[in-house]
Coordinates of C-alpha atoms in Angstrom, one line a residue:
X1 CA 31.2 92.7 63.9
X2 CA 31.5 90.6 61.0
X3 CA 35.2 89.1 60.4
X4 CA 36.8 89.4 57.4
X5 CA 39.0 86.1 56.2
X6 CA 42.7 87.2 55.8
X7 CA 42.7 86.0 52.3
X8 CA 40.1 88.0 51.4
X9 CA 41.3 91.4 52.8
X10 CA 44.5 90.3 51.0
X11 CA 42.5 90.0 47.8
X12 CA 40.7 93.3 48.7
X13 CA 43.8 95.2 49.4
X14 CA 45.5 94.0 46.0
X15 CA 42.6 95.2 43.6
X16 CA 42.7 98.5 45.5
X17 CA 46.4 99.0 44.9
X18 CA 46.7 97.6 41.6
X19 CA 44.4 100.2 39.4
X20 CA 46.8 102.9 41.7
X21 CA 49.8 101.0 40.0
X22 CA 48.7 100.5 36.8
X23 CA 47.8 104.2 36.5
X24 CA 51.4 105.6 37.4
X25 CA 53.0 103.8 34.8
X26 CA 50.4 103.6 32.1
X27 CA 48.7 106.9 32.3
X28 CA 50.8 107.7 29.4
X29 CA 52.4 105.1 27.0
X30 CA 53.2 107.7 24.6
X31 CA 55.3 110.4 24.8
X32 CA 55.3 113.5 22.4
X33 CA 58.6 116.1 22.3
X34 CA 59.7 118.6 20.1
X35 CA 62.5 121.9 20.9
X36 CA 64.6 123.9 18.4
X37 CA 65.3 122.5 15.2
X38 CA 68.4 124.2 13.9
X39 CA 70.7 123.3 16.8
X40 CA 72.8 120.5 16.3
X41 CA 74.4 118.7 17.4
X42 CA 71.5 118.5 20.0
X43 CA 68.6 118.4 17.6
X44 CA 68.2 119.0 13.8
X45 CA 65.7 118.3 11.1
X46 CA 66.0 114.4 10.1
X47 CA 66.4 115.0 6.4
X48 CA 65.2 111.6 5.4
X49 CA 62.0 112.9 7.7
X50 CA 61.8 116.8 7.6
X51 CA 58.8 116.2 10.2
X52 CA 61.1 114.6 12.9
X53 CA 63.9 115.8 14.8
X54 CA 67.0 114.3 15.1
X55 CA 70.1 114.4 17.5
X56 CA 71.8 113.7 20.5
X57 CA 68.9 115.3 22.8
X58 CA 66.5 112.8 21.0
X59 CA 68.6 110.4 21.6
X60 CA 69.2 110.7 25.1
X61 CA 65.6 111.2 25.4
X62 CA 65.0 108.1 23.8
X63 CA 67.0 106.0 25.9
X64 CA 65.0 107.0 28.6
X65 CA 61.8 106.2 27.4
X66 CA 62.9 102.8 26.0
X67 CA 63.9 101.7 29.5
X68 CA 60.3 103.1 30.6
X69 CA 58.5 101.2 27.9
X70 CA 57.2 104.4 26.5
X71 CA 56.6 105.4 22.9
X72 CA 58.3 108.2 21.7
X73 CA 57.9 110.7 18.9
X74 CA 59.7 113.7 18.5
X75 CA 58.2 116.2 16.1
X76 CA 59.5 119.4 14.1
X77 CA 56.7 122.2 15.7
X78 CA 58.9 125.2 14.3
X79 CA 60.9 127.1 15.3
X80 CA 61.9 128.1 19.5
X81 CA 59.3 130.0 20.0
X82 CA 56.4 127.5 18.2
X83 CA 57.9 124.9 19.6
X84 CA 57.4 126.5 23.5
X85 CA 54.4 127.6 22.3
X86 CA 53.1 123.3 21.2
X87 CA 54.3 122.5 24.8
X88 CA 52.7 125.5 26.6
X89 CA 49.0 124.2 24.8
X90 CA 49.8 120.6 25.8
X91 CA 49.8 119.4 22.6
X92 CA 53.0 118.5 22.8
X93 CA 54.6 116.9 26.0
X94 CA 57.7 117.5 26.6
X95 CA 60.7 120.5 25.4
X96 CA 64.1 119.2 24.7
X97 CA 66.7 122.1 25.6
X98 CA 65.0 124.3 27.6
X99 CA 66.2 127.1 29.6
X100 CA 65.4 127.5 33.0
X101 CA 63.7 130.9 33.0
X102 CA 60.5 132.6 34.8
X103 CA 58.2 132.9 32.1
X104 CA 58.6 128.8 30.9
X105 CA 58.2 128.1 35.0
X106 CA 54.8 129.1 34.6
X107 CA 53.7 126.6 32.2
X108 CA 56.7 123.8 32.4
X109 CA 58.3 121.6 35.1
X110 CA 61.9 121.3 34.5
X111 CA 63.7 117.7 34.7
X112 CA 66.6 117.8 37.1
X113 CA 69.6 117.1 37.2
X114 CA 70.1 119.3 33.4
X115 CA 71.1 117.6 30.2
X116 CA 74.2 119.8 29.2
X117 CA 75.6 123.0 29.6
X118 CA 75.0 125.9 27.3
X119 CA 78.0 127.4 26.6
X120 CA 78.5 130.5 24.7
X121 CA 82.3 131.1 23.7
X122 CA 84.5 133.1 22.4
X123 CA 85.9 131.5 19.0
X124 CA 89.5 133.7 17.6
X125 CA 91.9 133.1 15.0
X126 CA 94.3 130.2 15.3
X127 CA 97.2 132.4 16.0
X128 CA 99.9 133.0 19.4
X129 CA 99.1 136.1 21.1
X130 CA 95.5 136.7 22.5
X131 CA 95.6 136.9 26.0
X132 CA 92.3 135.7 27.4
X133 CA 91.3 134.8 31.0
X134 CA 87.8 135.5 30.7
X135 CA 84.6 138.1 28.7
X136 CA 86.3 141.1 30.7
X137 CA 89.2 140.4 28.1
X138 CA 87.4 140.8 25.0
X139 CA 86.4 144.6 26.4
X140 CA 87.3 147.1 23.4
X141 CA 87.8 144.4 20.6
X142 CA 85.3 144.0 18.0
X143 CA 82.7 140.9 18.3
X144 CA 80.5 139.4 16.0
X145 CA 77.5 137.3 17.1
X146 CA 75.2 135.4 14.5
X147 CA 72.0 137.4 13.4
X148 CA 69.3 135.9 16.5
X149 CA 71.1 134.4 19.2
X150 CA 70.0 135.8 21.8
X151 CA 73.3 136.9 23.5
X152 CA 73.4 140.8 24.5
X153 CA 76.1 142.8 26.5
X154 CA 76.1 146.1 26.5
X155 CA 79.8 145.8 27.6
X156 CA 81.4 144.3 24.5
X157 CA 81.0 145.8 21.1
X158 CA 79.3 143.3 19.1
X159 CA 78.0 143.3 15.4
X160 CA 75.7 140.6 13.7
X161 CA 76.6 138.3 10.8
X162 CA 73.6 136.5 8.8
X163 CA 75.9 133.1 9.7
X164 CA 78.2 131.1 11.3
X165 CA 80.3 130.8 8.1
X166 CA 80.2 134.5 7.3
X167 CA 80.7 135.6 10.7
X168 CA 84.2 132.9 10.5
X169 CA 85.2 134.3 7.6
X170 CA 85.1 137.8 9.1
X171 CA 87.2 137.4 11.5
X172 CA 89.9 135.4 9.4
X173 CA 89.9 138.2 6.9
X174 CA 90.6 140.2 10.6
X175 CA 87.4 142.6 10.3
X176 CA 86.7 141.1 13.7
X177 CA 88.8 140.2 16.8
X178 CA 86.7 137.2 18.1
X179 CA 83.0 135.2 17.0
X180 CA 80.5 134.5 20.1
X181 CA 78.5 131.3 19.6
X182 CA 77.7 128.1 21.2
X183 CA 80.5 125.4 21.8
X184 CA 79.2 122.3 20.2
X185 CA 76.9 123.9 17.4
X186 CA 80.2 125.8 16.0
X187 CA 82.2 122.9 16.3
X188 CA 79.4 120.9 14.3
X189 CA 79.1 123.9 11.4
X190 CA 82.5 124.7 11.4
X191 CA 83.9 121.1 10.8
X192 CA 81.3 120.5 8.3
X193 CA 82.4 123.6 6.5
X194 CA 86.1 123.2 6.5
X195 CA 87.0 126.0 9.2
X196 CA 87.2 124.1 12.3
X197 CA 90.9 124.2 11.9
X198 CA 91.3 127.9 11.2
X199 CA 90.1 128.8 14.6
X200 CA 90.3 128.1 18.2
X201 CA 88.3 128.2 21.5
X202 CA 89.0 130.4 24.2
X203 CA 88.4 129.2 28.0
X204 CA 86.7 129.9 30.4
X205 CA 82.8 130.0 28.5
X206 CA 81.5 133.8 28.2
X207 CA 77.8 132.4 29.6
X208 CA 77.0 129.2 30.4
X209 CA 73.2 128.1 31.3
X210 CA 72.3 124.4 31.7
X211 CA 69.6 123.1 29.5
X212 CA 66.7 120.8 30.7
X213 CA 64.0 117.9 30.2
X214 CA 60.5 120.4 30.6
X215 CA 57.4 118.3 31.1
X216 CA 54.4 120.7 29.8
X217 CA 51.7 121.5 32.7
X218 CA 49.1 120.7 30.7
X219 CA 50.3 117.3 29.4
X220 CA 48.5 114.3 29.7
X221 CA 51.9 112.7 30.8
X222 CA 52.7 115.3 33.5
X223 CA 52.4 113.2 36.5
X224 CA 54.8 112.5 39.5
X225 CA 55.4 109.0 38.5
X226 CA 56.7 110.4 35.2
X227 CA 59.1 113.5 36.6
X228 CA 60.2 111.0 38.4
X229 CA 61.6 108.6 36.7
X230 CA 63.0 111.4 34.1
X231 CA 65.1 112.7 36.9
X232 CA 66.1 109.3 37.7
X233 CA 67.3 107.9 34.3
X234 CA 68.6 111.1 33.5
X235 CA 70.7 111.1 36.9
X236 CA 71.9 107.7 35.9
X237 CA 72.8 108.3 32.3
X238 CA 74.9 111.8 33.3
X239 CA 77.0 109.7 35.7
X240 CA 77.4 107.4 32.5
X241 CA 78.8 109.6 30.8
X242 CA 76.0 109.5 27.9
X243 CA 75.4 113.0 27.2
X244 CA 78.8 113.4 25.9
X245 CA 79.1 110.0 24.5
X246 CA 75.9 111.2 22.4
X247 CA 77.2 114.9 21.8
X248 CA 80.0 113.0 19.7
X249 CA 78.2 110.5 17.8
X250 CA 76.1 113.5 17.0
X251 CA 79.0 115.7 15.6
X252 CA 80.0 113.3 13.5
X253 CA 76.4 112.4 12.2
X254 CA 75.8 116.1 11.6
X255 CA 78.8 115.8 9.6
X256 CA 78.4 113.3 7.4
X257 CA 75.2 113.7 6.7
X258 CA 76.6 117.6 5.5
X259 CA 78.8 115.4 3.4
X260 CA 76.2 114.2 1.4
X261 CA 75.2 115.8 -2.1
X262 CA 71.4 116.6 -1.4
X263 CA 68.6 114.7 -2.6
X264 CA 67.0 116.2 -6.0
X265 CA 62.8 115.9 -5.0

């Protein structure tokens, strides 16, 4: 049998490996995302660029890409259920936010560890004298919940406002005992509406669900190298500290930016 010179099984054994490289981390140089556009301070419309979306969810997103030397573009699709709907096609890569549920399983693999908590609270007057230790507590009182979230209990009495603001100024006028809604989204309305200060959170959270990086099955950039990496960066960046770091520098984004007259087109 005819002997092959070390150097040039070396040679051999290179050029079959290298393709197999090149393809895990170039498959995709360009990575596509999009989620639900009215939740800051995790993503909101970029009012200079109504197309893209903007927040600390992008952001974090975006520090992971940049150390992965991957483009990244993340779009306004619509609203939650277009924009499950872009990734589900595989027109658009990746969700920002998602919710571990069944029905995404089926068309998404979800990034661990999660970005952030979810938290749903229970926001009362800035007054002595509610007694809380958790949602069994708010039994019997009246609740309001904004018109849409999708928070249902058929153990607490709960009404619908058309807003956060409304639904605020229900309960300081005292035609409510307490306002369900997401921690960081009221903080960001409420400060930039003046009415952070006339209310207060009560702890522990009423629900909690953690959301995640999805990677769309039917994305061109849905490969193990990829889901990989995402779960590494994202494992470094939470022991960092950056999701909350980014949370902040979001909040007071969202606020300034709600500071501003708006533009006249």
């Amino acid at each position: 049998m005819r002997r092959v010179h070390p150097l040039k099984f070396a040679c051999l054994a290179l050029l079959l490996t290298a393709p197999l490289t090149a393809f895990a981390v170039g498959k995709c140089d360009r990575v596509i995302a999009t989620g639900a556009a009215d939740n800051p301070p995790f993503l909101w419309r970029d009012p200079e660029n109504p197309k893209r979306l903007i927040g600390a969810s992008a952001d974090l997103l975006k520090a992971i890409t940049d150390s992965l030397g991957l483009k990244l573009e993340v779009l306004y699709t619509g609203g939650p259920s277009k924009a499950l709907e872009e990734v589900r096609s595989g027109r658009v890569d990746l969700l920002l936010d998602a919710a571990l549920d069944v029905e995404k399983l089926a068309v998404l693999d979800f990034v661990h560890p999660p970005v952030a908590p979810l938290q749903t609270v229970a926001w009362v007057r800035h007054e002595p004298g509610f007694l809380y230790a958790g949602r069994d507590d708010l039994a019997g009182l009246r609740g309001l919940v904004v018109k849409g979230d999708s928070f249902t209990d058929a153990g607490l009495q709960l009404r619908s406002a058309p807003d956060l603001a409304q639904a605020t100024r229900s309960l300081l006028k005292q035609e409510a005992d307490y306002v369900l809604h997401e921690r960081y989204s009221a903080v960001a309305r409420l400060g930039g509406q003046g009415l952070l200060d006339e209310v207060q959170r009560l702890e522990p959270p009423v629900t909690s669900r953690e959301m995640h990086l999805a990677v769309a099955h039917d994305s061109a950039c849905n490969d193990p190298w990829l889901r990989g990496q995402l779960a590494i960066k994202m494992t470094e960046l939470r022991a960092a500290g950056v999701p909350r770091q980014l949370l902040s520098e979001n909040l007071l984004r969202w606020r300034d930016q709600q500071s501003k007259p708006a533009k006249t087109p």
